[in-house]
PDB file of C-alpha atoms and ligand atoms in Angstrom:
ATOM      1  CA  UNK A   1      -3.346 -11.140   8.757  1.00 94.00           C
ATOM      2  CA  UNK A   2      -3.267  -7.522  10.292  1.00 98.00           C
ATOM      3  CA  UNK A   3      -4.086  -6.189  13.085  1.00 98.00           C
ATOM      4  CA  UNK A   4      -3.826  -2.817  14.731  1.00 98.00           C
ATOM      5  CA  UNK A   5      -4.453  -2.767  18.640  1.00 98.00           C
ATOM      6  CA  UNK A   6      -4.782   0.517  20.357  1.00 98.00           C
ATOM      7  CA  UNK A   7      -2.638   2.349  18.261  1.00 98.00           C
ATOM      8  CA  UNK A   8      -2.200   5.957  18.877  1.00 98.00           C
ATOM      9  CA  UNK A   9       0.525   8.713  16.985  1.00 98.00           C
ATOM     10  CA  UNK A  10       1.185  11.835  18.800  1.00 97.00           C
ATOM     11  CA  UNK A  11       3.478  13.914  16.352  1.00 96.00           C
ATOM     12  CA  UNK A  12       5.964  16.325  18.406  1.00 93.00           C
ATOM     13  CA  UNK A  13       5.745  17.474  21.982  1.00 90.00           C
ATOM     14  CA  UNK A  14       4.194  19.277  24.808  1.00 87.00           C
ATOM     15  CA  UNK A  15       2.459  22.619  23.499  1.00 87.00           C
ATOM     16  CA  UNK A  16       2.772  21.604  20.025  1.00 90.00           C
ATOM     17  CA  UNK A  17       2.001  18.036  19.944  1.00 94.00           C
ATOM     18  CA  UNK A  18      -0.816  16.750  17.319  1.00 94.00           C
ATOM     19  CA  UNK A  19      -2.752  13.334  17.745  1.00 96.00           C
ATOM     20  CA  UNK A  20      -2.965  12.050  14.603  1.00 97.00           C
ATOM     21  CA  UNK A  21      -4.126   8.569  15.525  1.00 98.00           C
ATOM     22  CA  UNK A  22      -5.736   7.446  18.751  1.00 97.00           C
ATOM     23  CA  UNK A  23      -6.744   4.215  19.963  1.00 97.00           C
ATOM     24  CA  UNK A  24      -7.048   2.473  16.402  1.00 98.00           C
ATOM     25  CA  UNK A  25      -8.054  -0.862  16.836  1.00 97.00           C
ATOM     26  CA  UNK A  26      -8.471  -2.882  13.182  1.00 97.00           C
ATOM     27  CA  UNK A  27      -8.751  -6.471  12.065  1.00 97.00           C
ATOM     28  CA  UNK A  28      -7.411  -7.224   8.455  1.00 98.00           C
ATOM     29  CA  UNK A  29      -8.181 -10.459   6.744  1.00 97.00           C
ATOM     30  CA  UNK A  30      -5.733 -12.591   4.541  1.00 97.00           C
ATOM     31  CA  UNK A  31      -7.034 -12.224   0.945  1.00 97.00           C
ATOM     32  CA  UNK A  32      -9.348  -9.062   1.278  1.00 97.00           C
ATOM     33  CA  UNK A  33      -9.356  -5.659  -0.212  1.00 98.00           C
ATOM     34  CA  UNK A  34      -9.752  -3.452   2.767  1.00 98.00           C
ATOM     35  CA  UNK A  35     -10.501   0.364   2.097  1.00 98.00           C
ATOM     36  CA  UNK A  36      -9.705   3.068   4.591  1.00 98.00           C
ATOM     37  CA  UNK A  37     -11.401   6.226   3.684  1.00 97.00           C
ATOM     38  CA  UNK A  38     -11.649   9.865   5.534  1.00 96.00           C
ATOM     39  CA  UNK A  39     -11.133  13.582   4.548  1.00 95.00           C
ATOM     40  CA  UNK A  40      -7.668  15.554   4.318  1.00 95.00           C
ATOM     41  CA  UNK A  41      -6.055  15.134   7.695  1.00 96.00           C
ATOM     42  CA  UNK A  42      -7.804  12.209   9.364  1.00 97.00           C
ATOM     43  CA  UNK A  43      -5.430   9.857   9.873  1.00 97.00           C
ATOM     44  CA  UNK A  44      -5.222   7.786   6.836  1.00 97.00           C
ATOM     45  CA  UNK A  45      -1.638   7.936   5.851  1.00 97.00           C
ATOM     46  CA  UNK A  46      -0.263   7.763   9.345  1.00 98.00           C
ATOM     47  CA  UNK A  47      -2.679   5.035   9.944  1.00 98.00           C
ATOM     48  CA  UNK A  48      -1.258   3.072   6.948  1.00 97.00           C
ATOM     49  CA  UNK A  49       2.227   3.907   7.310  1.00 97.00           C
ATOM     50  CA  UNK A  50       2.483   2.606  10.596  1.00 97.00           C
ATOM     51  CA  UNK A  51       1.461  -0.974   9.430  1.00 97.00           C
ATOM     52  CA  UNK A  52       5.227  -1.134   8.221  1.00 96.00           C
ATOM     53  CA  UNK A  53       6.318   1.288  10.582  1.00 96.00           C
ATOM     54  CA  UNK A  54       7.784   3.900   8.269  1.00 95.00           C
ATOM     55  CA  UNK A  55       6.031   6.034  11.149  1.00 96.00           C
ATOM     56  CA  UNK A  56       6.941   4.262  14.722  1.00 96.00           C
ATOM     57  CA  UNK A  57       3.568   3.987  16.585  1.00 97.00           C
ATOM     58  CA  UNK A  58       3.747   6.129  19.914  1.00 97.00           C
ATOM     59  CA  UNK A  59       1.559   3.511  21.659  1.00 97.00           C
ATOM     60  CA  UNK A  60      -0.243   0.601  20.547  1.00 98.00           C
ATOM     61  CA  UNK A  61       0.593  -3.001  18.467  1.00 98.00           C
ATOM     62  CA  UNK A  62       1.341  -3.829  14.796  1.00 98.00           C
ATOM     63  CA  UNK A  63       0.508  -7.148  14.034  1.00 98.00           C
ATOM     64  CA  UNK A  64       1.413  -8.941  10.274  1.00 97.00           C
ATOM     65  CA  UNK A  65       1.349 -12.534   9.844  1.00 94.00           C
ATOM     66  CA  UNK A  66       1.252 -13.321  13.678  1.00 95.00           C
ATOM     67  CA  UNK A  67       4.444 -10.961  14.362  1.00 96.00           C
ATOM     68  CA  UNK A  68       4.161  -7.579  16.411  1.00 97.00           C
ATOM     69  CA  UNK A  69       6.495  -5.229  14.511  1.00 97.00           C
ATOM     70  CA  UNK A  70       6.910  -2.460  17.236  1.00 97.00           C
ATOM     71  CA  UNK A  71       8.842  -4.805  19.333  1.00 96.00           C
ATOM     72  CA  UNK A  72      11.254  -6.182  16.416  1.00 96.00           C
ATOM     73  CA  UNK A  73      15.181  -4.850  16.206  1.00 94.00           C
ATOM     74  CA  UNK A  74      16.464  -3.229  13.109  1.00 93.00           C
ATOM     75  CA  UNK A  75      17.191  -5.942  11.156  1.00 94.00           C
ATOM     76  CA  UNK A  76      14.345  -8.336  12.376  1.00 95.00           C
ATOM     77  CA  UNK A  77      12.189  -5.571  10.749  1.00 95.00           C
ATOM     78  CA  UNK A  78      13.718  -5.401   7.668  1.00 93.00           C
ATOM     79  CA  UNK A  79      13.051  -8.725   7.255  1.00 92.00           C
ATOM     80  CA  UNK A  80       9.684  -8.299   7.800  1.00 94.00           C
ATOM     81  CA  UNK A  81       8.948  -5.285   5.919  1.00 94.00           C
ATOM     82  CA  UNK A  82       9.831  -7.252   2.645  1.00 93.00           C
ATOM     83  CA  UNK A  83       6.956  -9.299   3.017  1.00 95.00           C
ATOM     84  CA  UNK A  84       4.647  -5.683   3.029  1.00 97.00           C
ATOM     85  CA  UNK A  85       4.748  -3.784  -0.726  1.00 97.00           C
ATOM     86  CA  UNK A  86       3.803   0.008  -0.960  1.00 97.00           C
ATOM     87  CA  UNK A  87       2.773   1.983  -3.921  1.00 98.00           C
ATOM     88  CA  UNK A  88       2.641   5.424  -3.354  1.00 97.00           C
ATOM     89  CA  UNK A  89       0.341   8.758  -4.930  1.00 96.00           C
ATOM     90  CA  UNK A  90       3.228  10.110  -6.466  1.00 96.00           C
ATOM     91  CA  UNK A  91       4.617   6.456  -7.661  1.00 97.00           C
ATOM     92  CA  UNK A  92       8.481   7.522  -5.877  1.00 97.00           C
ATOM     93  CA  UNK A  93      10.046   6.119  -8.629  1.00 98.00           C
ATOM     94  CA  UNK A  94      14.285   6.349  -9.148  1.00 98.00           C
ATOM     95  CA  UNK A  95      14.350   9.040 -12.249  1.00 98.00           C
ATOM     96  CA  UNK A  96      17.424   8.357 -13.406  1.00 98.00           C
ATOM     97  CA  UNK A  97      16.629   4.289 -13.578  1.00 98.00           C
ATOM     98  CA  UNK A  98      14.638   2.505 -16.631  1.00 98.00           C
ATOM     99  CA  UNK A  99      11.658   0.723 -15.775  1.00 98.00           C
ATOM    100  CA  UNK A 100      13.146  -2.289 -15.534  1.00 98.00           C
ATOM    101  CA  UNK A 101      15.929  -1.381 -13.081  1.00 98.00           C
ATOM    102  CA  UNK A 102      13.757   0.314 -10.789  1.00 98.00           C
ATOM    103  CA  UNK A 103      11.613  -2.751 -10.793  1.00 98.00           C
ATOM    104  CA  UNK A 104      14.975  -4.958  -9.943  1.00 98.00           C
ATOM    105  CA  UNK A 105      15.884  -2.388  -7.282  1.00 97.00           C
ATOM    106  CA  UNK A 106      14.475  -4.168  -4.298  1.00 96.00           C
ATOM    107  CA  UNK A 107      15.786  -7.671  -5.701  1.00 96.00           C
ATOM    108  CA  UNK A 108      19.410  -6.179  -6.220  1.00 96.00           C
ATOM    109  CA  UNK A 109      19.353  -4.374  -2.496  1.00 93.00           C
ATOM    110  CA  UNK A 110      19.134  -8.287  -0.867  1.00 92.00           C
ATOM    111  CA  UNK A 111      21.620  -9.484  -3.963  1.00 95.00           C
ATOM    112  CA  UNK A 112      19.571 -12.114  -5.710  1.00 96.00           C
ATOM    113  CA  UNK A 113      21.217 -13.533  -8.400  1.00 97.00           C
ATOM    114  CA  UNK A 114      21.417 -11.838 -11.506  1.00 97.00           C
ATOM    115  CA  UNK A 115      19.592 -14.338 -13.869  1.00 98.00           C
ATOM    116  CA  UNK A 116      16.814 -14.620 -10.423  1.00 98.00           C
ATOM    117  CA  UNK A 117      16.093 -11.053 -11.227  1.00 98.00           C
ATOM    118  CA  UNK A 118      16.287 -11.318 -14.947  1.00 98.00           C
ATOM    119  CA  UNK A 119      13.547 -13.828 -14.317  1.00 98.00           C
ATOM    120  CA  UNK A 120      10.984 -12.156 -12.268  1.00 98.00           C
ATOM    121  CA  UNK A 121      11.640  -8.662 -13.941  1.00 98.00           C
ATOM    122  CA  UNK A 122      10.379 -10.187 -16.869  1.00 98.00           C
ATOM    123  CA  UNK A 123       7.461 -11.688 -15.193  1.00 98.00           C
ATOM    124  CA  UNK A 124       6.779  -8.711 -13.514  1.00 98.00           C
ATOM    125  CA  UNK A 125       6.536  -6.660 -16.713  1.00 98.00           C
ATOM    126  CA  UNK A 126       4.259  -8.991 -18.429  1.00 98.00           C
ATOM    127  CA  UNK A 127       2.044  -8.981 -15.263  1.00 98.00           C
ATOM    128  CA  UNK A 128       1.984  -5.092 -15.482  1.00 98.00           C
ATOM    129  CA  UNK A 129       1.746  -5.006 -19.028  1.00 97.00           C
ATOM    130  CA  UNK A 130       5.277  -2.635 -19.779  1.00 98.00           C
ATOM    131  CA  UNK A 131       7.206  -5.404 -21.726  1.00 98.00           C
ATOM    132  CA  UNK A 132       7.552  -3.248 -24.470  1.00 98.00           C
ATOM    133  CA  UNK A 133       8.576  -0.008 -21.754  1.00 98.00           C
ATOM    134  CA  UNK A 134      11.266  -1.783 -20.432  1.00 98.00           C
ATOM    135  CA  UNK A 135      13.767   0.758 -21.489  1.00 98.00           C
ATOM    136  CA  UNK A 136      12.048   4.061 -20.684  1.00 98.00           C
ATOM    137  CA  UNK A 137      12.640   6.216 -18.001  1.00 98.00           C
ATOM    138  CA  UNK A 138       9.738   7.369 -15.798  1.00 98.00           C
ATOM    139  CA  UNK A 139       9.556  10.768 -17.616  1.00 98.00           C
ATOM    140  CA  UNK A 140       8.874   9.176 -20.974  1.00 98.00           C
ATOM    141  CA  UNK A 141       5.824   7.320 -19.481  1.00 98.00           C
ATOM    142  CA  UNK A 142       2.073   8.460 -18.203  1.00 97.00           C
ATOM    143  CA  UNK A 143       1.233   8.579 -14.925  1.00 97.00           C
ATOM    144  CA  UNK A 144      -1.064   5.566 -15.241  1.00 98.00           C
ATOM    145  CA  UNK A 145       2.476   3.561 -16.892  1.00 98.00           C
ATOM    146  CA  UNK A 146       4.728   4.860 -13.867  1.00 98.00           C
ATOM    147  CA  UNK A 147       1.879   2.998 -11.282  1.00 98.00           C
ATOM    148  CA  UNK A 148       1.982   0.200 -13.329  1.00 98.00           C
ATOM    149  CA  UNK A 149       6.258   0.423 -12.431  1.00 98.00           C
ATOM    150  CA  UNK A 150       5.530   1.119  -8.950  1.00 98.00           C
ATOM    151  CA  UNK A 151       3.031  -1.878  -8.654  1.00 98.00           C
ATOM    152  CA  UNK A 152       5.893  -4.307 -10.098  1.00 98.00           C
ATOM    153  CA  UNK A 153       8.394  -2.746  -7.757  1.00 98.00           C
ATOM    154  CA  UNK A 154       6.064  -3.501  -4.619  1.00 98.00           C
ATOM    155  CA  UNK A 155       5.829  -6.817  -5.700  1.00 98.00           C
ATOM    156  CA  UNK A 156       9.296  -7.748  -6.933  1.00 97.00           C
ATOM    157  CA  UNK A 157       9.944  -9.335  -3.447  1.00 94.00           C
ATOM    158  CA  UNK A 158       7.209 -11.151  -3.066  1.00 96.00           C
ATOM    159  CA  UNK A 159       4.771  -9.279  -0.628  1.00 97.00           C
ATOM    160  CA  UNK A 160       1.870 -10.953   1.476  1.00 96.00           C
ATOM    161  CA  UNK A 161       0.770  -7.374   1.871  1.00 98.00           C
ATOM    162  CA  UNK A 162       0.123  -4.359  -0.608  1.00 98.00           C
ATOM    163  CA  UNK A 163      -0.586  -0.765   0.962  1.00 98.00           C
ATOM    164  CA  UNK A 164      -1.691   1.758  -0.983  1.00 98.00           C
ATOM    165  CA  UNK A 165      -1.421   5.321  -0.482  1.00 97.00           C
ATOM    166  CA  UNK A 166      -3.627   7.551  -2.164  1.00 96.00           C
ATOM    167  CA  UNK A 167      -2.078   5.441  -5.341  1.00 96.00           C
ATOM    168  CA  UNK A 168      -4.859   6.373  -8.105  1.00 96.00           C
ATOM    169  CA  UNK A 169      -4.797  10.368  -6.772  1.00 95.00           C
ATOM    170  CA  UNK A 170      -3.027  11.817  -9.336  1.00 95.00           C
ATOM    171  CA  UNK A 171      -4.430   9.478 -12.236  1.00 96.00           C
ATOM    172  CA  UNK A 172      -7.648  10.391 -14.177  1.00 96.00           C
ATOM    173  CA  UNK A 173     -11.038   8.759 -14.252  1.00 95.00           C
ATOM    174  CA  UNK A 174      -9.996   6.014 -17.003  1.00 96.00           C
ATOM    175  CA  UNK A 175      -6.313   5.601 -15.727  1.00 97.00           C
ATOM    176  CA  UNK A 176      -7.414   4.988 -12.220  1.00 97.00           C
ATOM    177  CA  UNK A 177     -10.407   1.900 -13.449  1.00 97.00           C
ATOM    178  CA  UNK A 178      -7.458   0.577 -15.332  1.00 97.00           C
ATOM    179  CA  UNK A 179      -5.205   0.295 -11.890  1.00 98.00           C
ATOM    180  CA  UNK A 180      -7.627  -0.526  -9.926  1.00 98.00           C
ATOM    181  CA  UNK A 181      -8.456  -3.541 -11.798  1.00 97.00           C
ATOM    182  CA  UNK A 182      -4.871  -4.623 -12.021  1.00 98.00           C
ATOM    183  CA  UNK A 183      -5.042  -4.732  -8.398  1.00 98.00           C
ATOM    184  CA  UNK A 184      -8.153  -6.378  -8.039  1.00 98.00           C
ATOM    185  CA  UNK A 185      -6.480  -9.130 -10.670  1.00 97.00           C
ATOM    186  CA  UNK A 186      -3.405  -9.213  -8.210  1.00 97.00           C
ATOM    187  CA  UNK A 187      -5.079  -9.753  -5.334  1.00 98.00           C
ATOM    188  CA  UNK A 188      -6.964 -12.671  -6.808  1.00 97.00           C
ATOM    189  CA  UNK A 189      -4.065 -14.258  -8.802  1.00 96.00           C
ATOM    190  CA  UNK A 190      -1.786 -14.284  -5.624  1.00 95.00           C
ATOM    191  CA  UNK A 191      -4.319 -14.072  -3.049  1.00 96.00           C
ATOM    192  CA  UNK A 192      -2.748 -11.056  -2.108  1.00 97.00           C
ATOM    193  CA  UNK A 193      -3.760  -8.875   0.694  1.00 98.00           C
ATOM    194  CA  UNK A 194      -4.258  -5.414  -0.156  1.00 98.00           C
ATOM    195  CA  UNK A 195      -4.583  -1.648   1.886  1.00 98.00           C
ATOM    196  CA  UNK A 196      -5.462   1.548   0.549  1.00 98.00           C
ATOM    197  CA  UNK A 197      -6.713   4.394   1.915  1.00 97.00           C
ATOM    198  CA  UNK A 198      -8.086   7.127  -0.477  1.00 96.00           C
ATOM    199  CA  UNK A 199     -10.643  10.207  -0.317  1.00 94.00           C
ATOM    200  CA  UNK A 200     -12.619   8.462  -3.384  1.00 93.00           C
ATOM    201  CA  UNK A 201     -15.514   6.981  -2.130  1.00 93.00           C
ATOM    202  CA  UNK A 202     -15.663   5.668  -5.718  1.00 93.00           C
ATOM    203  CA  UNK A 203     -12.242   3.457  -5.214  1.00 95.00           C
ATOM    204  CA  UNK A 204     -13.570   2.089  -2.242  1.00 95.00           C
ATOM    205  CA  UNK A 205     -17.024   1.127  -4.053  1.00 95.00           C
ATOM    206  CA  UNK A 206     -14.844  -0.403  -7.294  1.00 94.00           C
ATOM    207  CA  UNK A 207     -12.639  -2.753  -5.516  1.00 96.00           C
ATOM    208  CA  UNK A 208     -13.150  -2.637  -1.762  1.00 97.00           C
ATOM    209  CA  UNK A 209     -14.494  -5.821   0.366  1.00 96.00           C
ATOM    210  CA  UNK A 210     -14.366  -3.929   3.446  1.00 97.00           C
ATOM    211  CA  UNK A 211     -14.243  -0.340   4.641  1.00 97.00           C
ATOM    212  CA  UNK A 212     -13.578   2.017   7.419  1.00 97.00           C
ATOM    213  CA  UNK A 213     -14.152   5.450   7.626  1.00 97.00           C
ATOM    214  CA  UNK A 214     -11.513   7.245   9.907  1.00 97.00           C
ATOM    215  CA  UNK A 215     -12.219  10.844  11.456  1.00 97.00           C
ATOM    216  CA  UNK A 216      -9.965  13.260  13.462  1.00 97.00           C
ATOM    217  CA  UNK A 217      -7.351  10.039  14.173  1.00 97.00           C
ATOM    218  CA  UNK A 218     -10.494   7.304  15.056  1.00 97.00           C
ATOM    219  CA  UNK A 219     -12.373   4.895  12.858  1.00 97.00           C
ATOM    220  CA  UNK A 220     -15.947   6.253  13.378  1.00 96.00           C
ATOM    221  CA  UNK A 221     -17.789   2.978  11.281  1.00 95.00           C
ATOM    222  CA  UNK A 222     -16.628  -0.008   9.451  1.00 95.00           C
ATOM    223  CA  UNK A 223     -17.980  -3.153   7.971  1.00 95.00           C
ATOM    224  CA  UNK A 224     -18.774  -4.638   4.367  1.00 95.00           C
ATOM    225  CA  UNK A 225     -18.477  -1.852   2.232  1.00 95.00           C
ATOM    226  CA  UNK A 226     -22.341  -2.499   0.808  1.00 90.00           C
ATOM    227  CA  UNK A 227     -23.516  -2.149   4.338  1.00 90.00           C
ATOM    228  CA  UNK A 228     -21.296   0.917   5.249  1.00 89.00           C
ATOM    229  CA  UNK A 229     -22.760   2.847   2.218  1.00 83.00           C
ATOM    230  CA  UNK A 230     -25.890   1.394   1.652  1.00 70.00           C
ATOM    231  CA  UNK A 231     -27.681   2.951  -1.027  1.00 58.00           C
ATOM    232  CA  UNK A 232     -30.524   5.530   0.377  1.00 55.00           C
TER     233      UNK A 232
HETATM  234  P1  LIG B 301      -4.507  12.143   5.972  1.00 71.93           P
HETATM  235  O1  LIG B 301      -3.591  11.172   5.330  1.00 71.93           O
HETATM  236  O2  LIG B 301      -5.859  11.584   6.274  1.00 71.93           O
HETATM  237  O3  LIG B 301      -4.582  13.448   5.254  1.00 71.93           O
HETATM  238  P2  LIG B 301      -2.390  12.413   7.960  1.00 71.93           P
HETATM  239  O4  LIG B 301      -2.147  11.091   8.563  1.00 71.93           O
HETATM  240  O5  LIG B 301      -1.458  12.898   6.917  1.00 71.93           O
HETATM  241  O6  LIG B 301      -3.900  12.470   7.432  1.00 71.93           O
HETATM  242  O7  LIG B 301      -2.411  13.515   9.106  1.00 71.93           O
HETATM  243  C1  LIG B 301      -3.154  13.357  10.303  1.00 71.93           C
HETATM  244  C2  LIG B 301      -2.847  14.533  11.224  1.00 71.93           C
HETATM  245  O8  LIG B 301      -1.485  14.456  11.638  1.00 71.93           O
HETATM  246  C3  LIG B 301      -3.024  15.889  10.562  1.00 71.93           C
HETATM  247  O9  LIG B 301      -3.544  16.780  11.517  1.00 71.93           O
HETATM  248  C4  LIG B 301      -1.624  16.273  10.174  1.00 71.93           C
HETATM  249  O10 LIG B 301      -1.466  17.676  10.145  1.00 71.93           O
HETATM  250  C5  LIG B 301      -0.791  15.631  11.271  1.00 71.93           C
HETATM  251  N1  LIG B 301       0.550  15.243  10.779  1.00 71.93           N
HETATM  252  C6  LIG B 301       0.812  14.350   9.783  1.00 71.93           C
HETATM  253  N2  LIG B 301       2.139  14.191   9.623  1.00 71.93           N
HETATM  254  C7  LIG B 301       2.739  15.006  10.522  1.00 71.93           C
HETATM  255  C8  LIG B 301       4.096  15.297  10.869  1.00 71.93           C
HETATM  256  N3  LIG B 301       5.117  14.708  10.235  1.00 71.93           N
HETATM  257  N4  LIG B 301       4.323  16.186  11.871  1.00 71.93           N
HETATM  258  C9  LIG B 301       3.303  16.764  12.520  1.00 71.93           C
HETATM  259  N5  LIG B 301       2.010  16.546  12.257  1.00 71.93           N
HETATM  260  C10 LIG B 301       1.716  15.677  11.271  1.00 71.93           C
HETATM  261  P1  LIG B 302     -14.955  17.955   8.478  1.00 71.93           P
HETATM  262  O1  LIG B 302     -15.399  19.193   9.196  1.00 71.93           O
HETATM  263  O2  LIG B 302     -13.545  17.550   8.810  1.00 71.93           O
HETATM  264  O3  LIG B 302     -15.220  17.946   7.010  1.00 71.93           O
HETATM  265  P2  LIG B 302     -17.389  16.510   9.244  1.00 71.93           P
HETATM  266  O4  LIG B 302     -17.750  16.435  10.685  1.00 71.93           O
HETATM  267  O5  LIG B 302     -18.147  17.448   8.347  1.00 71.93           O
HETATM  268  O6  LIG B 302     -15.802  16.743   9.114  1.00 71.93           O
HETATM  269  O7  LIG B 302     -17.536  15.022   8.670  1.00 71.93           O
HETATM  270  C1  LIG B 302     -17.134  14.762   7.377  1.00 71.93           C
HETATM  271  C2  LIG B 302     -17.280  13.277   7.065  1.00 71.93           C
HETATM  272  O8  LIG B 302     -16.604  12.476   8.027  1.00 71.93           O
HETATM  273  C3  LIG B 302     -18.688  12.750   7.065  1.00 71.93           C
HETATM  274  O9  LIG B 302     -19.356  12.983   5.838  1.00 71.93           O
HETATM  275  C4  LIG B 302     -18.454  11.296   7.279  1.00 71.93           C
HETATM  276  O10 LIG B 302     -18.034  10.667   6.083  1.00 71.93           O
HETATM  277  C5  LIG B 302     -17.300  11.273   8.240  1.00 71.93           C
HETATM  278  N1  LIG B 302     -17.783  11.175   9.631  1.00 71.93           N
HETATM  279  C6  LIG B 302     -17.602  12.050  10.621  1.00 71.93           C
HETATM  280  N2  LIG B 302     -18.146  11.642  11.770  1.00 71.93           N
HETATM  281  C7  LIG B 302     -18.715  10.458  11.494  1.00 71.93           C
HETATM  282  C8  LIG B 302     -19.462   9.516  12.270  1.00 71.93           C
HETATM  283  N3  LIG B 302     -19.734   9.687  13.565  1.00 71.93           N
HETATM  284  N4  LIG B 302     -19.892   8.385  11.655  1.00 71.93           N
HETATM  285  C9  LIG B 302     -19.634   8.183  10.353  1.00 71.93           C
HETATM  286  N5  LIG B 302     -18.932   9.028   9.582  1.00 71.93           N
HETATM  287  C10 LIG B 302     -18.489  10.156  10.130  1.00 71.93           C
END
């Protein structure tokens, strides 16, 4: 479903240049949760915004559903990108939108039909549980509610992938259980295959079917995330 071959990010040049990722090579299956986890300044969110190449690779292949993105023109991408949903830490939501407009955004940007987006907006909020929030603007909701927003956004058009980055950081114990198991719902409802990377061991132990740990821009182990942390 994914895979990352050899790929390296080298932010700036000469005496300041910073390798952020080198020589990544990872193998993501259609259908599986697959954690990445590391400390502050590893690699992770590079590493998982180059799989739909908000960040252009300096070297190396991005592979999704048998296409390498690096090589793609501008529009070809585009295309391509709508099949990969992100959710984001701080949920990037429009402010000045209601929930359910920012949940049409992405379905008005490639002008679907009006009553097409009336219909899956409504499907969307009943998957996310905000039927009744449909009006609200993101400052009237809790952080968990604007997730839930950002999760219906990401899949609005559809997605074979999901990435999430650091998406259940800024929620508390109880709010992030509650996301997490919407996503683990997701991904078994529409076979969906998800991404995250996060600090929390304890996200990658809740919802995880595989793992790597990345360190200083490498993956240092990965496997089954009950091998990978084994219990002592
Ligand atoms: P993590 O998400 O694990 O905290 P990042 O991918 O954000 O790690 O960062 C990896 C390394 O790349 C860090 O050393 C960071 O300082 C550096 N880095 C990240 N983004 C940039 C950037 N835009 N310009 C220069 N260096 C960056
Ligand atoms: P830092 O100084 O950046 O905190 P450390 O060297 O103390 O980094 O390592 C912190 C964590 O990174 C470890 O607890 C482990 O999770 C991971 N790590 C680092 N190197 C390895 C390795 N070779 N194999 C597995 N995990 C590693």
């Amino acid at each position: 479903m994914i895979e990352l071959k050899g790929l390296t990010k080298v932010y700036g040049k000469g005496g300041s240049a910073a390798t952020a990722l080198s020589g990544v090579n990872l193998n993501i299956e259609k259908g599986e949760i697959f954690g990445v986890i590391g400390h502050s300044g590893a690699g992770k969110s590079t590493l998982i915004r180059c799989i739909n190449l908000l960040e252009r690779p300096t070297k190396g292949e991005v592979w999704v559903d048998g296409t390498e993105l690096t090589r793609l023109g501008k529009s070809q991408l585009q295309e391509h990108r709508r099949k990969i949903g992100m959710i984001f830490q701080h949920f990037n939501l429009l402010s000045s939108a209601t929930v359910y407009d920012n949940i049409a955004f992405p379905l008005r940007l490639t002008h679907t039909p009006k009553a097409a987006v009336d219909r899956k907006v409504n499907e969307l909020l009943a998957l996310v549980g905000l039927t009744e929030h449909r009006g609200k603007y993101p400052a009237q909701l809790s952080g968990g509610q604007k997730q839930r927003v950002g999760i219906a956004r990401a899949l609005a058009s559809d997605p074979d992938v999901l990435l999430c980055d650091e998406a259940t950081s800024a929620l508390d114990p109880q709010t992030t259980d509650s996301i997490l198991r919407l996503l683990l719902d997701i991904n078994k409802q529409f076979n969906l295959t998800i991404v995250l990377i996060t600090h929390e061991m304890l996200v990658i132990q809740s919802i995880c079917d595989r793992v790597a740990v990345i360190h200083g821009g490498g993956i240092v182990e990965q496997g089954r995330v009950t091998d990978v942390f084994l219990k002592p």
